[in-house]
Each structure stands twice: as structure tokens, then as C-alpha cells.
């Protein structure tokens, strides 16, 4: 069994490592198959691919698309996408298009609370200005000493219902799945345990996602509590979906789960990565 990690971020979205450093860290930690899945952007993939080739690890070209489904933000991973696909790139550009205006509104909310300069402050942390997001504001708040950690920044200011949360209309579930599938990739519901959906709503999401051509759900995620993988494994089986696993790593600091080292999928899951693992086993000349 190889070490696989199919969800990670670089400075092309809200991670703090360059694609090269991210791949180097993954290799050091024994990851054999890594997906780089920046939010709404694929700019880190060429550098990550070169670094992965140099270290003998397999890179899966990925992206994490922001979706609004019945007023709720849902993240859909695209794995093994073709980042050169025109429809995918046009769609990603449209999805991230509203981020700067949204950041301005967030900054106005911080101004109203007497926290000045947050737009420029967040910008300093956003290497990719198109991808400015809440994590960059959280880093600014930490730098200012307004909060002790990223988690508290979301809890007090940036999370849903908090004073600096600005509702945003992302793309639709069907568009995200179609862009991913149209580029030859597979669509995966990221960290299903993070959404404030009741059981009926989650089942509706899974049914609709499957109907639209979605392939898998992230059964193992650093966002999940210990009992959740078993629940999502059962739902994956019920809805005919495969299973994925990812650390959702963003930074060596800030308390994120590190790359690799994820628990195994619960028994009875169909891993979304079967072909990728087999190909890497062949390269490494190991049995699996
Ligand atoms: P955005 O796309 O700008 O809305 O930012 C979403 C990102 O914020 C996610 O990808 C996470 O990296 C981060 N995030 C969301 N909620 C939390 C939380 N409660 N604690 C820490 N980070 C969070
Ligand atoms: Mn993020
Ligand atoms: Mn996410
Ligand atoms: Mn993520």
C-alpha cells in the first residue's frame, strides 16, 4: 500500500508553501502520490509536476472548486484534470472573479469593527492576488495580534454568521462537475463532514452529485472526527461513489494536519485512486 494524499494547497491559493516546497515536504514524509488542489486555480501544477518528477513521486493534477449549493458553500475537488482544458479554465476564472470585491466588503466590515487596513494586510499574505480569501485575512489578524490562531479568526470574525463573513455566490454544482468531467478528471466532494447539512440534506447532495456525474467523496479528511469516515464510507457505498483521502494541508505552521500519514480507508470502500496507485507501483517496481 502506498502513501497517498489527494488534497493540498500551495501559495497559488491559501497555502504557505511554494509548489516545489510542498512536493519536497510530501516526498520527505513518504507520500508516493500527491494531488495539488489549490482553490479555483491551477497555476501551481507545472512547478509541482517538475518537482514531483525530480523526486520520483506521482503528482495528480487537481483543483478545489468553490460551489454554492442551496445557499451553502461546498468544495468540489477535481482530480486528474487536464488543466489545459479551455472550458475548465474559463470556469475557474469566472469562479474566482468575485474574490477581490468580496475581500473589499470583508475589509469594510473589519473597518466597522475598528480593525483598519485589513484589505492591504490580507493582500500581503496572498501571493496570488486573484485568490485572496478568508485565510489571508486570518493571517493578517494573527499578525496584528487580534487573534491567537487561525481557528479563532474564523470563530470570531470570518466564519459563517460572524461579523466579517460576506456571503458569496460561487459557481453551481453542475458547472463544477461538468468542468471537471469535461477535462477528463474525476469530481470528489471535499471534507463532507464540514458542511452544516442535516442527514436529509447530505443525502440530497450525494444523490444530486451522483446524478450529475460526480465520482467520489473524501471519506478520510483531516477535517473529520474519528467516527465520520465510517459514516461517509457507508454513504459512498450506498450512493455508488468511490472514496478519497486527503490532508487538506495548507502550512507547516498554523496547526494543519501534515502531508501523508492519513488513516486507511474503512473496509469496503472503492478507492478513487486505484489506477494512479497501480501506475506508481509499476514505476516503483513494487507489488500492490
Ligand atoms: P474562502 O475560499 O476565502 O472562503 O476561504 C476558505 C478557506 O478558509 C478554506 O479553504 C480553509 O482553508 C479556511 N477555513 C475555513 N473555515 C475555517 C476554520 N474554521 N478554521 C480554519 N480555516 C478555515
Ligand atoms: Mn483553504
Ligand atoms: Mn475546502
Ligand atoms: Mn482544501
Short mmCIF file of N, CA, C and O and ligand atoms in Angstrom, two decimals, residues 7 9 37 39 64 75 191 248 250, ligand 4:
data_model
loop_
_atom_site.label_atom_id
_atom_site.label_comp_id
_atom_site.label_asym_id
_atom_site.label_seq_id
_atom_site.Cartn_x
_atom_site.Cartn_y
_atom_site.Cartn_z
N UNK A 7 -5.19 15.91 -1.41
CA UNK A 7 -5.78 17.23 -1.14
C UNK A 7 -4.72 18.09 -0.45
O UNK A 7 -4.35 17.82 0.68
N UNK A 9 -2.65 22.35 -0.56
CA UNK A 9 -2.65 23.73 -1.07
C UNK A 9 -1.25 24.34 -1.08
O UNK A 9 -0.43 24.04 -0.22
N UNK A 37 -4.24 20.67 -4.99
CA UNK A 37 -5.65 21.04 -5.25
C UNK A 37 -5.91 22.47 -4.76
O UNK A 37 -6.67 22.68 -3.81
N UNK A 39 -7.39 26.20 -4.44
CA UNK A 39 -8.74 26.72 -4.64
C UNK A 39 -8.83 27.47 -5.98
O UNK A 39 -8.09 28.44 -6.20
N UNK A 64 -9.56 22.62 -6.35
CA UNK A 64 -10.69 22.57 -5.41
C UNK A 64 -11.63 23.73 -5.77
O UNK A 64 -11.28 24.90 -5.57
N UNK A 75 -17.19 22.48 -1.32
CA UNK A 75 -15.97 22.40 -2.12
C UNK A 75 -15.91 21.09 -2.89
O UNK A 75 -16.10 20.01 -2.32
N UNK A 191 -14.11 17.11 2.07
CA UNK A 191 -14.45 17.16 3.50
C UNK A 191 -15.95 17.28 3.79
O UNK A 191 -16.42 18.31 4.33
N UNK A 248 -5.69 18.00 3.27
CA UNK A 248 -6.06 19.41 3.16
C UNK A 248 -4.98 20.28 3.80
O UNK A 248 -5.26 21.29 4.45
N UNK A 250 -2.26 23.01 4.44
CA UNK A 250 -2.08 24.39 3.99
C UNK A 250 -0.73 24.96 4.40
O UNK A 250 -0.23 25.86 3.72
MN1 LIG B 4 -8.71 22.38 0.66
#
